[in-house]
């Protein structure tokens, strides 16, 4: 065997990484992990190969959507060079990928059963995605979307939200908690989007069941509010500006509507260039749900939005920023045209 790609579902979606490591002598070319269940921590030094992880929105078995945590571990592995991507399949559930699991997921929320796409459609999605991934991984060593500027919001007739990790230089990271920003008519604070009592992100429900996931929460109540990040960056010759962000659908400031965003680069000579993101950009969309009040005892409760989300990756072609000296960028500004809103920002990178 000289071309090997492992595909696994549920517990096998995690096992494939360990199997791939144990069979490293035969060579592994990629992993497709489908609705994985993370029972124990992953080993270190896993095969450095293209990896795709699929998590279904309404997983009623692995309700913590462990695939998001696996993706985060791969993304933060400093020894990895290969790309990884996380696919949030809207309307998907756990059993729909398999012909053997014909019953509803064991812990499915009854309110979501009518929103789940058919098993046939879910399996067709997996088949088409697997074929595309295998071709891409074997031909170029890339995932399906790792080199794409326009990250789609649909694939094989299904709605998706994508988070992509590829070789990139980080310009801002909420993990670093650096005080190199200022706001205009907005407020920003660092929060921990945890699934534990250490959570400081309100009812925002981040997929993955994290104990620590650092984000910057940005809120505003005036039109054209903004946040600016001071830089000393050379973006000349780069391909994309990449932003990992999500709307906080649990926050009433979003008024159950999608958000808009304008990204501006400014150089040291004071020249600037702006790009307005397309309306209905997936990462900024409102997700339907309700705030759940989970009692903890002693008159305490844990607030959690019923619909979990992942961070979404937005990419902007560097060449779309006209009339600015890309070799000496000293400021990146995110502006929000609507009268109020709330988003969670993870990082800004350049690829």
PDB file of C-alpha atoms in Angstrom, residues 159-322:
ATOM      1  CA  UNK A 159     -25.428  24.099   4.170  1.00  0.00           C
ATOM      2  CA  UNK A 160     -22.019  24.199   5.857  1.00  0.00           C
ATOM      3  CA  UNK A 161     -19.828  26.469   7.975  1.00  0.00           C
ATOM      4  CA  UNK A 162     -16.072  26.077   7.479  1.00  0.00           C
ATOM      5  CA  UNK A 163     -13.086  26.704   9.719  1.00  0.00           C
ATOM      6  CA  UNK A 164      -9.791  26.259   7.895  1.00  0.00           C
ATOM      7  CA  UNK A 165      -6.252  25.945   9.223  1.00  0.00           C
ATOM      8  CA  UNK A 166      -3.317  26.334   6.840  1.00  0.00           C
ATOM      9  CA  UNK A 167       0.136  27.839   7.064  1.00  0.00           C
ATOM     10  CA  UNK A 168      -0.460  31.377   8.258  1.00  0.00           C
ATOM     11  CA  UNK A 169       1.114  34.265  10.138  1.00  0.00           C
ATOM     12  CA  UNK A 170      -0.955  35.435  13.092  1.00  0.00           C
ATOM     13  CA  UNK A 171      -1.607  39.182  13.299  1.00  0.00           C
ATOM     14  CA  UNK A 172      -3.985  39.008  16.267  1.00  0.00           C
ATOM     15  CA  UNK A 173      -4.942  36.151  18.574  1.00  0.00           C
ATOM     16  CA  UNK A 174      -7.348  36.232  21.493  1.00  0.00           C
ATOM     17  CA  UNK A 175      -5.150  33.607  23.128  1.00  0.00           C
ATOM     18  CA  UNK A 176      -2.361  36.177  23.563  1.00  0.00           C
ATOM     19  CA  UNK A 177      -4.628  38.803  25.164  1.00  0.00           C
ATOM     20  CA  UNK A 178      -2.440  41.591  23.805  1.00  0.00           C
ATOM     21  CA  UNK A 179      -3.591  45.157  24.432  1.00  0.00           C
ATOM     22  CA  UNK A 180      -2.815  46.390  20.916  1.00  0.00           C
ATOM     23  CA  UNK A 181      -6.336  47.458  20.000  1.00  0.00           C
ATOM     24  CA  UNK A 182      -8.792  50.280  20.530  1.00  0.00           C
ATOM     25  CA  UNK A 183     -12.502  50.660  19.856  1.00  0.00           C
ATOM     26  CA  UNK A 184     -14.817  53.354  18.547  1.00  0.00           C
ATOM     27  CA  UNK A 185     -18.442  53.161  19.796  1.00  0.00           C
ATOM     28  CA  UNK A 186     -17.847  49.499  20.689  1.00  0.00           C
ATOM     29  CA  UNK A 187     -16.672  47.487  23.682  1.00  0.00           C
ATOM     30  CA  UNK A 188     -14.223  44.582  23.598  1.00  0.00           C
ATOM     31  CA  UNK A 189     -13.169  42.123  26.281  1.00  0.00           C
ATOM     32  CA  UNK A 190     -11.384  38.779  26.434  1.00  0.00           C
ATOM     33  CA  UNK A 191     -13.610  35.896  27.505  1.00  0.00           C
ATOM     34  CA  UNK A 192     -13.279  32.152  28.050  1.00  0.00           C
ATOM     35  CA  UNK A 193     -15.900  30.250  26.032  1.00  0.00           C
ATOM     36  CA  UNK A 194     -15.803  27.217  28.298  1.00  0.00           C
ATOM     37  CA  UNK A 195     -18.295  24.430  28.894  1.00  0.00           C
ATOM     38  CA  UNK A 196     -17.433  24.568  32.596  1.00  0.00           C
ATOM     39  CA  UNK A 197     -18.262  26.949  35.426  1.00  0.00           C
ATOM     40  CA  UNK A 198     -15.245  28.983  34.298  1.00  0.00           C
ATOM     41  CA  UNK A 199     -17.248  30.135  31.294  1.00  0.00           C
ATOM     42  CA  UNK A 200     -17.217  33.915  30.848  1.00  0.00           C
ATOM     43  CA  UNK A 201     -18.864  34.100  27.418  1.00  0.00           C
ATOM     44  CA  UNK A 202     -22.469  34.250  28.563  1.00  0.00           C
ATOM     45  CA  UNK A 203     -24.837  31.865  26.780  1.00  0.00           C
ATOM     46  CA  UNK A 204     -22.598  31.593  23.685  1.00  0.00           C
ATOM     47  CA  UNK A 205     -22.423  27.857  22.950  1.00  0.00           C
ATOM     48  CA  UNK A 206     -19.126  26.901  21.318  1.00  0.00           C
ATOM     49  CA  UNK A 207     -18.921  23.374  19.936  1.00  0.00           C
ATOM     50  CA  UNK A 208     -16.175  21.188  21.382  1.00  0.00           C
ATOM     51  CA  UNK A 209     -16.734  21.049  25.119  1.00  0.00           C
ATOM     52  CA  UNK A 210     -13.680  23.168  25.924  1.00  0.00           C
ATOM     53  CA  UNK A 211     -12.325  23.907  29.391  1.00  0.00           C
ATOM     54  CA  UNK A 212     -10.450  26.913  27.967  1.00  0.00           C
ATOM     55  CA  UNK A 213     -11.102  28.675  24.668  1.00  0.00           C
ATOM     56  CA  UNK A 214     -10.066  32.308  24.511  1.00  0.00           C
ATOM     57  CA  UNK A 215     -12.103  34.743  22.470  1.00  0.00           C
ATOM     58  CA  UNK A 216     -12.526  38.479  22.184  1.00  0.00           C
ATOM     59  CA  UNK A 217     -16.153  39.516  22.601  1.00  0.00           C
ATOM     60  CA  UNK A 218     -17.021  42.674  20.651  1.00  0.00           C
ATOM     61  CA  UNK A 219     -20.367  44.396  21.296  1.00  0.00           C
ATOM     62  CA  UNK A 220     -21.812  47.629  19.942  1.00  0.00           C
ATOM     63  CA  UNK A 221     -25.025  49.684  20.047  1.00  0.00           C
ATOM     64  CA  UNK A 222     -24.343  52.302  17.372  1.00  0.00           C
ATOM     65  CA  UNK A 223     -24.041  52.133  13.601  1.00  0.00           C
ATOM     66  CA  UNK A 224     -20.525  51.876  12.141  1.00  0.00           C
ATOM     67  CA  UNK A 225     -18.903  50.907  15.413  1.00  0.00           C
ATOM     68  CA  UNK A 226     -15.397  49.531  15.023  1.00  0.00           C
ATOM     69  CA  UNK A 227     -12.338  47.938  16.561  1.00  0.00           C
ATOM     70  CA  UNK A 228      -8.790  48.596  15.310  1.00  0.00           C
ATOM     71  CA  UNK A 229      -5.680  46.471  15.794  1.00  0.00           C
ATOM     72  CA  UNK A 230      -2.274  48.138  15.640  1.00  0.00           C
ATOM     73  CA  UNK A 231       0.158  46.350  13.344  1.00  0.00           C
ATOM     74  CA  UNK A 232       3.633  46.415  11.870  1.00  0.00           C
ATOM     75  CA  UNK A 233       3.021  43.974   9.059  1.00  0.00           C
ATOM     76  CA  UNK A 234       4.258  43.302   5.541  1.00  0.00           C
ATOM     77  CA  UNK A 235       1.368  41.729   3.624  1.00  0.00           C
ATOM     78  CA  UNK A 236       2.893  42.155   0.184  1.00  0.00           C
ATOM     79  CA  UNK A 237       2.952  38.920  -1.777  1.00  0.00           C
ATOM     80  CA  UNK A 238       0.491  37.214   0.562  1.00  0.00           C
ATOM     81  CA  UNK A 239      -2.717  35.601  -0.676  1.00  0.00           C
ATOM     82  CA  UNK A 240      -5.465  36.181   1.881  1.00  0.00           C
ATOM     83  CA  UNK A 241      -6.364  38.013   5.024  1.00  0.00           C
ATOM     84  CA  UNK A 242      -8.019  35.348   7.172  1.00  0.00           C
ATOM     85  CA  UNK A 243     -10.387  36.001  10.098  1.00  0.00           C
ATOM     86  CA  UNK A 244     -11.895  33.409  12.451  1.00  0.00           C
ATOM     87  CA  UNK A 245     -15.075  34.879  13.896  1.00  0.00           C
ATOM     88  CA  UNK A 246     -18.644  33.973  14.925  1.00  0.00           C
ATOM     89  CA  UNK A 247     -21.820  35.849  15.706  1.00  0.00           C
ATOM     90  CA  UNK A 248     -23.078  35.419  19.266  1.00  0.00           C
ATOM     91  CA  UNK A 249     -26.607  34.372  18.342  1.00  0.00           C
ATOM     92  CA  UNK A 250     -27.592  34.247  22.017  1.00  0.00           C
ATOM     93  CA  UNK A 251     -27.139  38.015  22.378  1.00  0.00           C
ATOM     94  CA  UNK A 252     -30.300  40.086  21.905  1.00  0.00           C
ATOM     95  CA  UNK A 253     -28.172  42.885  20.414  1.00  0.00           C
ATOM     96  CA  UNK A 254     -28.071  40.887  17.169  1.00  0.00           C
ATOM     97  CA  UNK A 255     -31.867  41.127  16.906  1.00  0.00           C
ATOM     98  CA  UNK A 256     -32.063  37.659  15.306  1.00  0.00           C
ATOM     99  CA  UNK A 257     -30.461  38.960  12.123  1.00  0.00           C
ATOM    100  CA  UNK A 258     -27.247  38.438  10.208  1.00  0.00           C
ATOM    101  CA  UNK A 259     -24.419  40.915  10.688  1.00  0.00           C
ATOM    102  CA  UNK A 260     -22.336  42.882   8.172  1.00  0.00           C
ATOM    103  CA  UNK A 261     -18.652  43.733   8.467  1.00  0.00           C
ATOM    104  CA  UNK A 262     -16.158  45.988   6.696  1.00  0.00           C
ATOM    105  CA  UNK A 263     -12.423  45.270   6.877  1.00  0.00           C
ATOM    106  CA  UNK A 264      -9.994  48.165   6.418  1.00  0.00           C
ATOM    107  CA  UNK A 265      -6.202  48.171   6.070  1.00  0.00           C
ATOM    108  CA  UNK A 266      -4.219  51.355   6.742  1.00  0.00           C
ATOM    109  CA  UNK A 267      -0.546  51.883   5.905  1.00  0.00           C
ATOM    110  CA  UNK A 268       2.069  54.035   7.628  1.00  0.00           C
ATOM    111  CA  UNK A 269       1.455  56.881   5.171  1.00  0.00           C
ATOM    112  CA  UNK A 270      -2.158  57.149   6.282  1.00  0.00           C
ATOM    113  CA  UNK A 271      -3.604  55.615   3.115  1.00  0.00           C
ATOM    114  CA  UNK A 272      -6.356  53.059   3.610  1.00  0.00           C
ATOM    115  CA  UNK A 273      -8.454  50.586   1.680  1.00  0.00           C
ATOM    116  CA  UNK A 274     -11.662  48.837   2.725  1.00  0.00           C
ATOM    117  CA  UNK A 275     -13.492  45.672   1.680  1.00  0.00           C
ATOM    118  CA  UNK A 276     -17.145  45.114   2.593  1.00  0.00           C
ATOM    119  CA  UNK A 277     -17.908  41.458   3.124  1.00  0.00           C
ATOM    120  CA  UNK A 278     -20.786  39.992   1.112  1.00  0.00           C
ATOM    121  CA  UNK A 279     -24.188  40.055   2.792  1.00  0.00           C
ATOM    122  CA  UNK A 280     -25.066  36.815   4.566  1.00  0.00           C
ATOM    123  CA  UNK A 281     -21.408  35.882   5.106  1.00  0.00           C
ATOM    124  CA  UNK A 282     -21.779  32.496   6.817  1.00  0.00           C
ATOM    125  CA  UNK A 283     -19.624  33.205   9.870  1.00  0.00           C
ATOM    126  CA  UNK A 284     -21.733  36.287  10.671  1.00  0.00           C
ATOM    127  CA  UNK A 285     -25.136  34.643  10.294  1.00  0.00           C
ATOM    128  CA  UNK A 286     -27.642  34.373  13.125  1.00  0.00           C
ATOM    129  CA  UNK A 287     -28.358  30.781  14.190  1.00  0.00           C
ATOM    130  CA  UNK A 288     -31.866  29.950  15.396  1.00  0.00           C
ATOM    131  CA  UNK A 289     -32.100  28.755  18.994  1.00  0.00           C
ATOM    132  CA  UNK A 290     -33.117  29.566  22.555  1.00  0.00           C
ATOM    133  CA  UNK A 291     -31.232  30.220  25.770  1.00  0.00           C
ATOM    134  CA  UNK A 292     -31.405  27.242  28.104  1.00  0.00           C
ATOM    135  CA  UNK A 293     -31.277  27.734  31.870  1.00  0.00           C
ATOM    136  CA  UNK A 294     -29.454  24.760  33.402  1.00  0.00           C
ATOM    137  CA  UNK A 295     -29.872  24.624  37.214  1.00  0.00           C
ATOM    138  CA  UNK A 296     -26.709  24.090  39.240  1.00  0.00           C
ATOM    139  CA  UNK A 297     -28.158  24.178  42.737  1.00  0.00           C
ATOM    140  CA  UNK A 298     -27.996  26.865  45.428  1.00  0.00           C
ATOM    141  CA  UNK A 299     -30.009  29.210  43.194  1.00  0.00           C
ATOM    142  CA  UNK A 300     -27.309  29.155  40.524  1.00  0.00           C
ATOM    143  CA  UNK A 301     -27.721  28.300  36.858  1.00  0.00           C
ATOM    144  CA  UNK A 302     -25.657  27.844  33.700  1.00  0.00           C
ATOM    145  CA  UNK A 303     -26.873  29.667  30.602  1.00  0.00           C
ATOM    146  CA  UNK A 304     -26.330  28.010  27.245  1.00  0.00           C
ATOM    147  CA  UNK A 305     -27.708  28.669  23.776  1.00  0.00           C
ATOM    148  CA  UNK A 306     -29.473  25.607  22.384  1.00  0.00           C
ATOM    149  CA  UNK A 307     -27.606  25.729  19.066  1.00  0.00           C
ATOM    150  CA  UNK A 308     -23.843  25.118  19.261  1.00  0.00           C
ATOM    151  CA  UNK A 309     -21.640  26.888  16.709  1.00  0.00           C
ATOM    152  CA  UNK A 310     -18.048  26.825  15.555  1.00  0.00           C
ATOM    153  CA  UNK A 311     -15.845  29.689  14.558  1.00  0.00           C
ATOM    154  CA  UNK A 312     -16.128  30.454  10.864  1.00  0.00           C
ATOM    155  CA  UNK A 313     -13.192  31.368   8.630  1.00  0.00           C
ATOM    156  CA  UNK A 314     -13.491  34.436   6.414  1.00  0.00           C
ATOM    157  CA  UNK A 315     -10.924  35.003   3.665  1.00  0.00           C
ATOM    158  CA  UNK A 316     -10.311  38.217   1.734  1.00  0.00           C
ATOM    159  CA  UNK A 317      -7.987  38.369  -1.252  1.00  0.00           C
ATOM    160  CA  UNK A 318      -5.089  40.682  -0.388  1.00  0.00           C
ATOM    161  CA  UNK A 319      -5.269  42.167  -3.892  1.00  0.00           C
ATOM    162  CA  UNK A 320      -8.782  43.432  -3.116  1.00  0.00           C
ATOM    163  CA  UNK A 321      -7.191  46.126  -0.920  1.00  0.00           C
ATOM    164  CA  UNK A 322      -6.384  48.807  -3.512  1.00  0.00           C
TER     165      UNK A 322
END
